[in-house]
């Protein structure tokens, strides 16, 4: 029972709790409904408040926008006012002042105007801006004109022809040898021999004073900023081109035509060539080089038009300089003046690398081309002149011979010429495009020299045929070929042509000497022939063969021997009288030739007298027929070729001159 009572009490307590929970839930639901009503009322109040505040917010926003607009307007107005002030400041300088009074202030005024122009075209667009822009353009136009005038004034003032003394002072490596007067004096030819590398050590002349250069550079840079440099280039080109031409004229470089060149005498031509070679180096290395640097300094920066400007500044002066070379090329150059072409070719070739360096860039291509064209023209003309010389030798008049068979002037002329070719072999190799080979004998220089000698020998052979006396023709060839051989043997040409060539030519000399002896003395030896004669001792002798034949025959009659001796005397004297006036200029060759004659004549004469002399010597007229003893005969032979020759027909060491005469 107690358990049941406990269970009943627990159930009653549970029911009480459940009731409390139900009451709590009912109370909560009532509170939620009341809160929802309150929330709805609050929302309605907030909407009403927003509606009431909206006009106030709009008025505040509009007020802020107005304030911001006012602020920006005031800022813009301030900028406009400041730029208008800049215009007024610049206007005062541009209208009242000139660039030469205060260039920095003038340039500053231009900067102000460009700043104003940029402001009103890029940032502010308004009616006032349009008016200001027009005014600024007017002022800038006037300012640019002022800059152009100032650039012209300064450049004209500082652009003067370079004095010769200043040019001379730029050549320290040579000033110990020459005075400044020598630059245009007679010794200019020696000066032209100075190699180009000496010019590489020189300093460039100052064309414009540094203080002017700074001002010119400022003006030029401002023209570039204002995009009006074209007019400045025209001013620069006109003034500097004229100044450079006056400098060349002061040097003595003027435009030369073909007609003027043809009127120049040979000796004057050589002096003019020497001067031109010298002045070409001065003009290219010093003057053009200095002009290039000046142009770069005035127009600073990498601009294509700057190269055009420099090319146009130097174009006319370069044309004047090259006109001399063009006139030489177009003129008729005699073969003996080939060295003129080669000297000029060598000088222009040496300068070509410097020309390429100074006139670099596409804008200067015509300048480079004109210089290179002259170099090629000189090479082609020199090549043609060498070919013409070969033709000249071959076609030289065959009737032009020497009366005495001595050395023909053409021979000495050609030998001097081939020595000259040897001296200029480096230039000739370049002209003919020879490869750089180790064996010099394989070069075109050798073929040209051998060709000239062959042409000479061919012409000499034709000349020799003009002699009615064959002996004199052989003597003529002997003398001339010997001259060639000895000339070459005593010069550096012997190493170029080689010992074999010289030995072949010496054999040819010997052959002509032998032929001369046979032709000239055969009839004399015939008088001493013992063929058919019998001596008093009964032996037959053939003296010409140097042999004896024992025969049995009758004694030769005295009258036959006398007739033989008389014939010998007459022919011997005729030959001696005639050949006394023949010439063998070389003393050693003359002695050798006389010895050759004596070697066949004296033994024959001694043998004839030994075997047939007794038939005559006892007669009363023995001296009439036996006029000569072997000793007197030898003495008479010594008088052969005794004619005194002109000094220029004798080979001397001084014959090895540089240029042919």
XYZ file of C-alpha atoms in Angstrom:
661
model
C 0.000 0.000 0.000
C 2.796 2.284 0.703
C 4.133 1.618 -2.780
C 0.807 2.555 -4.302
C 0.662 5.692 -2.252
C 4.111 6.663 -3.446
C 3.216 6.025 -7.085
C 0.069 8.128 -6.756
C 2.048 10.997 -5.229
C 4.588 10.859 -8.062
C 1.878 10.906 -10.706
C 0.223 13.853 -8.991
C 3.530 15.754 -8.987
C 4.032 14.984 -12.722
C 0.567 16.296 -13.535
C 1.314 19.465 -11.614
C 4.490 20.052 -13.667
C 2.693 19.423 -16.901
C 0.120 21.991 -15.994
C 2.780 24.505 -15.185
C 4.404 23.906 -18.561
C 1.111 24.419 -20.371
C 0.535 27.656 -18.573
C 4.088 28.830 -19.415
C 3.596 28.066 -23.109
C 0.347 29.947 -23.182
C 2.010 32.932 -21.550
C 4.891 32.821 -24.106
C 2.540 32.771 -27.059
C 0.729 35.795 -25.650
C 4.027 37.646 -25.316
C 5.066 36.790 -28.924
C 1.864 38.201 -30.284
C 2.332 41.358 -28.284
C 6.019 41.678 -29.514
C 4.917 41.256 -33.135
C 2.421 44.030 -32.718
C 5.082 46.269 -31.192
C 7.562 45.434 -34.053
C 4.971 46.333 -36.642
C 4.364 49.596 -34.955
C 8.145 50.340 -34.840
C 8.539 49.633 -38.540
C 5.762 51.955 -39.345
C 7.449 54.638 -37.247
C 10.879 54.130 -39.016
C 9.317 54.476 -42.455
C 7.712 57.659 -41.366
C 11.041 58.915 -40.002
C 12.837 58.057 -43.314
C 10.216 59.851 -45.281
C 10.686 62.825 -43.050
C 14.591 62.792 -43.341
C 14.874 62.290 -47.145
C 14.537 65.981 -48.138
C 17.206 66.902 -45.592
C 19.665 64.298 -47.012
C 19.105 65.555 -50.568
C 19.771 69.119 -49.570
C 23.005 68.056 -47.816
C 24.221 66.053 -50.869
C 23.528 68.903 -53.233
C 25.404 71.257 -50.971
C 28.489 68.967 -51.027
C 28.426 68.764 -54.823
C 28.216 72.501 -55.138
C 31.131 72.875 -52.759
C 33.253 70.374 -54.744
C 32.430 72.097 -58.023
C 33.369 75.428 -56.570
C 36.654 74.003 -55.321
C 37.517 72.505 -58.712
C 36.533 75.665 -60.515
C 38.699 77.733 -58.229
C 41.640 75.334 -58.844
C 41.149 75.495 -62.627
C 40.799 79.228 -62.524
C 43.990 79.451 -60.532
C 45.832 77.314 -63.107
C 44.435 79.424 -65.939
C 45.492 82.582 -64.153
C 48.969 81.195 -63.552
C 49.360 80.220 -67.226
C 48.020 83.566 -68.319
C 50.691 85.096 -66.110
C 53.271 82.898 -67.849
C 52.047 84.185 -71.206
C 52.405 87.764 -70.057
C 55.909 87.075 -68.696
C 57.013 85.326 -71.877
C 55.371 87.981 -74.038
C 57.436 90.647 -72.360
C 60.675 88.796 -73.147
C 59.747 87.757 -76.682
C 58.510 91.156 -77.784
C 60.976 93.413 -75.997
C 64.190 91.359 -75.786
C 66.371 89.553 -78.334
C 68.101 86.170 -77.908
C 71.585 87.666 -77.996
C 70.811 89.852 -74.965
C 69.940 86.995 -72.617
C 69.654 83.668 -74.378
C 68.784 81.714 -71.243
C 65.898 84.068 -70.424
C 64.725 83.881 -74.025
C 64.782 80.086 -73.977
C 62.997 80.094 -70.621
C 60.270 82.313 -72.093
C 59.839 79.827 -74.936
C 59.538 77.016 -72.411
C 56.775 78.979 -70.682
C 54.922 79.396 -73.943
C 55.193 75.716 -74.801
C 53.956 74.889 -71.305
C 50.926 77.176 -71.778
C 50.256 75.709 -75.218
C 50.276 72.215 -73.787
C 48.001 73.272 -70.921
C 45.288 74.759 -73.085
C 45.397 72.026 -75.723
C 45.641 69.011 -73.429
C 43.941 69.941 -70.134
C 41.697 72.973 -70.524
C 39.264 73.508 -73.358
C 37.340 76.780 -73.201
C 36.799 79.958 -75.148
C 39.532 81.707 -73.205
C 41.826 78.764 -73.946
C 41.277 79.168 -77.669
C 42.146 82.831 -77.527
C 45.218 82.167 -75.409
C 46.319 79.340 -77.734
C 46.217 81.655 -80.722
C 48.261 84.254 -78.873
C 50.778 81.658 -77.750
C 51.210 80.440 -81.331
C 51.883 83.984 -82.484
C 54.492 84.462 -79.796
C 56.102 81.075 -80.507
C 56.311 81.864 -84.203
C 58.056 85.120 -83.411
C 60.307 83.382 -80.879
C 61.307 80.685 -83.386
C 62.131 83.356 -85.937
C 64.271 85.042 -83.305
C 66.050 81.753 -82.587
C 66.711 81.226 -86.285
C 68.190 84.704 -86.623
C 70.337 84.189 -83.538
C 71.519 80.765 -84.789
C 72.399 82.328 -88.142
C 74.186 85.233 -86.464
C 76.249 83.086 -84.107
C 77.146 80.473 -86.712
C 78.148 83.144 -89.220
C 80.238 84.924 -86.614
C 82.177 81.842 -85.545
C 82.464 80.099 -88.937
C 85.766 81.193 -90.472
C 88.058 79.371 -92.912
C 90.779 77.403 -91.122
C 94.190 79.024 -91.422
C 97.018 76.966 -92.908
C 99.043 77.513 -89.763
C 96.298 75.901 -87.690
C 96.154 72.946 -90.050
C 99.917 72.615 -89.886
C 99.816 72.610 -86.100
C 97.494 69.613 -86.252
C 100.325 67.541 -87.773
C 102.871 67.207 -84.950
C 104.684 64.298 -86.571
C 105.760 66.464 -89.509
C 106.309 69.913 -88.094
C 109.997 69.246 -87.552
C 110.503 68.816 -91.277
C 108.431 71.584 -92.888
C 107.326 75.101 -92.195
C 103.766 76.210 -92.771
C 104.778 77.861 -96.042
C 105.809 74.433 -97.330
C 102.179 73.364 -97.311
C 101.737 75.159 -100.611
C 105.371 75.606 -101.587
C 107.684 73.633 -103.882
C 108.411 71.008 -101.245
C 104.795 69.949 -101.065
C 105.676 66.971 -103.200
C 107.978 65.610 -100.491
C 105.256 66.242 -97.954
C 102.808 64.135 -99.945
C 104.997 61.102 -99.409
C 104.001 61.119 -95.738
C 102.065 57.899 -95.113
C 98.463 58.065 -93.981
C 99.338 56.619 -90.568
C 101.133 59.873 -89.718
C 97.830 61.663 -90.217
C 96.223 59.222 -87.808
C 98.350 60.741 -85.034
C 97.231 64.307 -85.691
C 94.651 66.310 -83.799
C 91.568 67.752 -85.462
C 91.377 71.513 -85.977
C 88.928 73.572 -83.913
C 86.279 74.842 -86.311
C 84.124 76.717 -83.771
C 85.123 78.334 -80.494
C 83.801 76.239 -77.555
C 81.889 79.192 -76.059
C 79.940 79.606 -79.302
C 79.494 75.865 -79.595
C 77.562 75.752 -76.311
C 75.176 78.465 -77.473
C 74.707 76.878 -80.886
C 73.954 73.536 -79.281
C 71.326 75.120 -76.991
C 69.640 76.784 -79.948
C 69.743 73.585 -82.015
C 68.305 71.504 -79.194
C 65.493 74.012 -78.709
C 64.730 73.837 -82.440
C 64.421 70.063 -82.117
C 62.031 70.440 -79.175
C 59.940 72.917 -81.166
C 60.092 70.670 -84.251
C 61.532 73.470 -86.367
C 65.011 71.956 -86.865
C 64.561 71.794 -90.643
C 65.163 75.526 -90.970
C 68.129 75.308 -88.617
C 69.588 72.535 -90.781
C 69.267 74.736 -93.851
C 71.074 77.569 -92.076
C 73.779 75.219 -90.804
C 74.223 73.565 -94.202
C 74.512 76.862 -96.040
C 77.030 78.471 -93.681
C 79.230 75.443 -92.943
C 79.297 74.327 -96.583
C 80.425 77.793 -97.684
C 83.049 77.960 -94.925
C 84.455 74.551 -95.845
C 84.714 75.549 -99.492
C 86.617 78.703 -98.527
C 89.012 76.616 -96.447
C 89.672 74.351 -99.430
C 90.247 77.366 -101.630
C 92.729 78.705 -99.106
C 94.526 75.357 -99.322
C 94.566 75.678 -103.086
C 91.901 73.065 -103.810
C 89.569 74.262 -106.556
C 87.279 72.632 -109.071
C 89.250 71.335 -112.063
C 87.853 70.424 -115.465
C 89.212 68.036 -118.064
C 90.043 70.941 -120.362
C 92.015 72.723 -117.642
C 93.910 69.533 -116.831
C 94.934 69.002 -120.452
C 96.604 72.410 -120.457
C 98.809 71.595 -117.472
C 102.430 70.892 -118.359
C 104.028 67.606 -117.333
C 106.280 69.038 -114.630
C 103.463 71.142 -113.209
C 101.259 68.052 -113.265
C 103.626 66.164 -110.969
C 103.669 69.038 -108.487
C 99.896 69.326 -108.608
C 99.493 65.588 -108.050
C 101.753 65.789 -105.000
C 99.781 68.722 -103.624
C 96.449 67.055 -104.339
C 97.549 63.868 -102.582
C 98.591 65.867 -99.548
C 95.482 68.033 -99.487
C 93.212 65.020 -99.952
C 94.566 63.570 -96.735
C 94.212 66.898 -94.946
C 90.681 67.445 -96.235
C 89.361 63.983 -95.433
C 91.192 63.288 -92.201
C 91.217 66.770 -90.684
C 88.534 68.963 -92.246
C 85.802 66.402 -92.956
C 86.565 64.664 -89.674
C 86.267 67.954 -87.774
C 83.037 68.833 -89.615
C 81.563 65.483 -88.616
C 82.328 66.088 -84.950
C 81.017 69.659 -85.112
C 77.727 68.492 -86.622
C 77.376 65.864 -83.889
C 78.080 68.448 -81.205
C 75.650 71.055 -82.511
C 72.817 68.603 -83.187
C 73.196 66.245 -80.234
C 71.381 62.948 -80.334
C 70.851 60.155 -82.819
C 68.859 61.617 -85.658
C 68.811 60.363 -89.239
C 68.410 63.877 -90.571
C 71.666 64.867 -88.856
C 73.601 62.533 -91.173
C 71.778 64.102 -94.134
C 72.858 67.513 -92.899
C 76.521 66.498 -92.669
C 76.366 64.803 -96.070
C 75.012 67.985 -97.650
C 77.569 70.193 -95.860
C 80.480 68.218 -97.321
C 78.964 67.185 -100.669
C 80.178 70.134 -102.732
C 83.611 70.269 -101.095
C 84.046 66.550 -101.703
C 83.027 67.079 -105.320
C 85.604 69.877 -105.663
C 88.291 67.674 -104.122
C 87.499 64.710 -106.358
C 87.184 66.853 -109.502
C 90.969 66.906 -109.822
C 91.120 63.121 -109.842
C 88.209 62.894 -112.269
C 89.947 65.370 -114.587
C 93.153 63.311 -114.460
C 91.228 60.147 -115.298
C 89.500 61.830 -118.236
C 92.725 63.362 -119.533
C 95.099 61.586 -121.861
C 97.786 60.089 -119.642
C 100.963 59.051 -121.417
C 102.420 55.683 -120.392
C 105.433 57.328 -118.778
C 103.044 59.192 -116.467
C 101.500 56.007 -115.096
C 103.018 56.767 -111.710
C 100.692 59.782 -111.499
C 97.704 57.454 -111.596
C 99.273 54.957 -109.214
C 100.225 57.646 -106.698
C 96.673 58.958 -106.755
C 95.236 55.441 -106.602
C 97.371 54.583 -103.598
C 96.360 57.796 -101.820
C 92.621 57.340 -102.470
C 92.777 53.669 -101.512
C 94.465 54.517 -98.224
C 91.828 57.165 -97.532
C 88.862 54.954 -98.398
C 88.616 53.397 -94.940
C 88.669 56.857 -93.377
C 86.035 58.043 -95.836
C 83.842 55.078 -94.900
C 84.235 55.868 -91.206
C 83.517 59.592 -91.512
C 80.665 59.207 -93.998
C 78.937 56.332 -92.233
C 75.214 55.742 -92.511
C 72.765 55.527 -95.391
C 72.464 59.297 -95.618
C 76.148 59.587 -96.606
C 76.119 56.716 -99.084
C 76.511 59.048 -102.087
C 79.596 60.642 -100.530
C 81.177 57.243 -100.001
C 80.171 56.138 -103.476
C 81.727 59.164 -105.188
C 85.059 58.613 -103.401
C 85.049 54.897 -104.193
C 84.146 55.602 -107.823
C 87.267 57.747 -108.214
C 89.433 55.001 -106.708
C 87.999 52.457 -109.138
C 88.347 54.862 -112.073
C 91.997 55.462 -111.237
C 92.570 51.695 -111.074
C 90.845 51.092 -114.407
C 92.703 53.950 -116.083
C 96.023 52.742 -114.690
C 95.288 49.221 -115.929
C 94.417 50.558 -119.371
C 97.543 52.733 -119.403
C 99.721 49.692 -118.706
C 98.029 47.898 -121.598
C 98.501 50.954 -123.818
C 102.177 50.977 -122.896
C 102.582 47.436 -124.181
C 100.937 48.477 -127.436
C 103.106 51.579 -127.535
C 106.260 49.486 -127.294
C 105.156 47.004 -129.931
C 104.034 49.707 -132.328
C 106.974 52.019 -131.820
C 108.417 53.029 -135.168
C 110.671 50.235 -136.432
C 112.584 52.741 -138.568
C 113.725 54.523 -135.433
C 117.151 53.001 -134.888
C 120.537 54.111 -133.619
C 123.129 54.899 -136.284
C 125.909 53.203 -134.369
C 123.940 50.187 -133.096
C 124.180 51.402 -129.504
C 121.450 51.266 -126.876
C 118.175 52.701 -128.187
C 116.460 55.302 -126.020
C 113.374 53.068 -126.024
C 115.383 50.382 -124.217
C 116.416 52.653 -121.377
C 112.884 54.032 -121.325
C 111.330 50.585 -120.934
C 113.845 49.355 -118.364
C 113.180 52.404 -116.240
C 109.489 51.707 -116.711
C 109.659 48.109 -115.532
C 111.714 49.205 -112.545
C 108.925 51.639 -111.842
C 106.360 48.810 -112.123
C 108.391 46.883 -109.567
C 108.439 49.857 -107.192
C 104.647 50.069 -107.421
C 104.022 46.327 -107.338
C 101.716 46.491 -104.296
C 99.394 48.928 -106.060
C 99.588 46.979 -109.317
C 98.673 43.764 -107.506
C 95.564 45.454 -106.138
C 94.674 46.902 -109.532
C 94.930 43.533 -111.249
C 93.329 41.756 -108.305
C 96.294 39.504 -107.580
C 95.807 37.126 -104.634
C 98.251 37.400 -101.799
C 100.485 34.489 -102.691
C 103.849 33.715 -101.216
C 105.548 33.145 -104.558
C 105.913 36.613 -106.060
C 106.840 35.065 -109.418
C 103.221 33.950 -109.830
C 101.805 37.454 -109.673
C 100.565 39.684 -112.429
C 103.369 42.111 -111.643
C 105.851 39.621 -113.096
C 103.679 38.974 -116.121
C 103.441 42.710 -116.762
C 107.212 43.139 -116.472
C 107.987 40.104 -118.618
C 105.337 41.248 -121.076
C 106.955 44.685 -121.346
C 110.398 43.142 -121.897
C 109.014 40.738 -124.505
C 107.274 43.609 -126.309
C 110.536 45.578 -126.245
C 112.583 42.676 -127.594
C 110.011 42.111 -130.324
C 110.221 45.757 -131.342
C 114.028 45.713 -131.151
C 114.141 42.668 -133.420
C 112.021 44.530 -135.959
C 114.284 47.562 -135.683
C 117.368 45.361 -136.192
C 115.988 44.212 -139.535
C 116.101 47.811 -140.767
C 119.925 47.777 -140.787
C 121.382 47.083 -144.208
C 124.453 45.712 -142.477
C 123.420 42.470 -140.767
C 126.402 42.690 -138.427
C 125.241 46.066 -137.164
C 121.764 44.605 -136.594
C 123.215 41.846 -134.397
C 125.397 44.386 -132.595
C 122.280 46.498 -131.973
C 120.401 43.546 -130.445
C 123.446 42.514 -128.427
C 123.818 46.013 -126.939
C 120.157 46.470 -126.100
C 119.499 43.041 -124.611
C 122.723 43.292 -122.638
C 121.533 46.645 -121.315
C 118.275 45.039 -120.165
C 120.039 42.107 -118.507
C 122.610 44.248 -116.752
C 119.986 46.754 -115.605
C 117.828 44.023 -114.102
C 120.816 42.144 -112.681
C 121.869 45.227 -110.735
C 118.413 45.905 -109.301
C 115.926 44.124 -107.071
C 114.180 42.900 -110.203
C 116.662 40.038 -110.440
C 115.035 38.345 -107.453
C 111.596 38.802 -108.974
C 112.455 37.440 -112.434
C 114.867 34.796 -111.174
C 118.348 33.595 -112.110
C 117.059 31.307 -114.880
C 115.502 34.192 -116.757
C 118.685 36.259 -116.499
C 120.791 33.325 -117.671
C 118.549 32.806 -120.728
C 118.878 36.455 -121.651
C 122.654 36.307 -121.280
C 122.760 33.389 -123.700
C 120.775 35.482 -126.163
C 123.358 38.269 -125.812
C 126.110 35.729 -126.481
C 124.268 34.419 -129.534
C 124.001 37.884 -131.068
C 127.669 38.553 -130.308
C 128.629 35.307 -132.066
C 126.420 36.104 -135.044
C 127.908 39.581 -135.265
C 131.431 38.138 -135.284
C 130.590 35.596 -137.941
C 128.783 38.040 -140.232
C 131.184 40.968 -139.765
C 134.514 39.106 -139.948
C 133.779 36.197 -142.255
C 135.067 38.000 -145.364
C 138.238 39.039 -143.545
C 138.886 35.460 -142.492
C 138.252 34.280 -146.050
C 141.346 36.243 -147.092
C 143.387 34.166 -144.643
C 141.968 30.885 -145.819
C 144.711 28.454 -146.968
C 142.358 26.242 -148.869
C 144.043 25.524 -152.167
C 147.295 27.162 -151.053
C 150.557 25.331 -150.485
C 153.318 26.661 -148.330
C 156.973 26.651 -149.258
C 157.424 23.569 -147.086
C 154.831 21.578 -149.023
C 151.951 21.471 -146.514
C 148.391 22.717 -147.116
C 146.826 24.621 -144.267
C 143.203 25.562 -143.570
C 143.593 28.322 -141.037
C 139.912 28.841 -140.520
C 139.638 25.259 -139.318
C 142.949 25.341 -137.448
C 144.112 22.074 -139.061
C 146.985 21.011 -141.266
C 146.892 18.562 -144.135
C 150.138 17.236 -145.661
C 149.806 17.282 -149.405
C 152.113 17.101 -152.372
C 151.679 20.120 -154.606
C 153.617 22.848 -156.293
C 154.675 25.963 -154.489
C 152.034 28.637 -154.294
C 152.845 31.649 -156.423
C 154.002 34.796 -154.686
C 151.373 36.880 -156.527
C 148.512 34.871 -155.014
C 149.832 35.429 -151.493
C 150.278 39.130 -152.155
C 146.723 39.325 -153.440
C 145.442 37.568 -150.308
C 147.334 39.910 -148.005
C 146.205 42.922 -149.989
C 142.599 41.755 -149.727
C 143.011 41.142 -145.999
C 144.468 44.616 -145.411
C 141.730 46.285 -147.385
C 138.856 44.421 -145.740
C 140.336 44.694 -142.274
C 140.814 48.446 -142.631
C 137.324 48.897 -144.043
C 135.823 47.056 -141.102
C 137.940 48.894 -138.549
C 137.132 52.238 -140.141
C 133.432 51.465 -140.197
C 133.145 49.784 -136.821
C 135.214 52.430 -135.132
C 132.024 54.506 -135.269
C 129.823 51.711 -134.058
C 128.914 51.734 -130.412
C 129.250 49.261 -127.575
C 128.482 51.456 -124.561
C 129.320 48.904 -121.912
C 133.090 48.718 -121.430
C 133.118 45.105 -120.257
C 130.941 44.007 -123.158
C 133.174 45.898 -125.610
C 136.310 44.263 -124.232
C 134.704 40.819 -124.388
C 133.573 41.372 -127.969
C 137.032 42.529 -129.097
C 138.517 39.475 -127.374
C 136.092 37.224 -129.256
C 137.221 38.785 -132.543
C 140.870 38.485 -131.618
C 140.439 34.819 -130.675
C 139.643 33.871 -134.271
C 141.485 36.595 -136.194
C 144.922 36.627 -134.579
C 145.554 32.848 -134.693
C 144.515 32.778 -138.347
C 146.728 35.746 -139.195
C 149.748 34.328 -137.337
C 149.341 30.982 -139.048
C 149.016 32.615 -142.476
C 152.197 34.688 -141.962
C 154.063 31.692 -140.618
C 153.365 29.566 -143.648
C 153.190 32.141 -146.448
C 155.063 35.131 -145.095
C 158.459 34.005 -146.434
C 157.105 34.286 -149.997
C 156.553 38.014 -149.529
C 158.846 39.296 -146.832
C 161.970 39.109 -149.000
C 160.464 41.222 -151.749
C 161.141 44.956 -152.004
C 157.433 45.755 -151.365
C 157.016 43.447 -148.398
C 155.659 46.224 -146.079
C 152.999 47.082 -148.607
C 151.447 43.647 -148.191
C 152.519 42.721 -144.682
C 151.312 45.968 -143.147
C 150.405 44.438 -139.806
C 152.165 42.355 -137.292
C 149.988 40.295 -134.952
C 150.705 42.877 -132.268
C 149.716 45.864 -134.421
C 146.643 43.947 -135.557
C 145.620 43.429 -131.945
C 146.229 47.112 -131.272
C 144.023 48.046 -134.237
C 141.254 45.826 -132.879
C 141.426 47.807 -129.680
C 140.195 50.854 -131.593
C 136.933 49.204 -132.534
C 133.758 50.793 -131.104
C 135.833 53.727 -129.882
C 133.240 56.358 -130.668
C 132.530 58.469 -127.618
C 128.949 57.817 -126.572
C 126.540 60.045 -124.772
C 126.606 59.605 -121.055
C 122.982 58.516 -121.013
C 123.882 55.434 -123.088
C 126.127 54.046 -120.382
C 124.663 52.020 -117.536
C 125.369 53.675 -114.266
C 124.103 53.021 -110.785
C 122.170 56.260 -110.996
C 120.145 54.849 -113.888
C 117.950 53.005 -111.421
C 115.591 55.905 -110.935
C 112.075 55.731 -109.626
C 110.173 57.215 -112.527
C 110.878 56.927 -116.262
C 112.055 60.076 -117.980
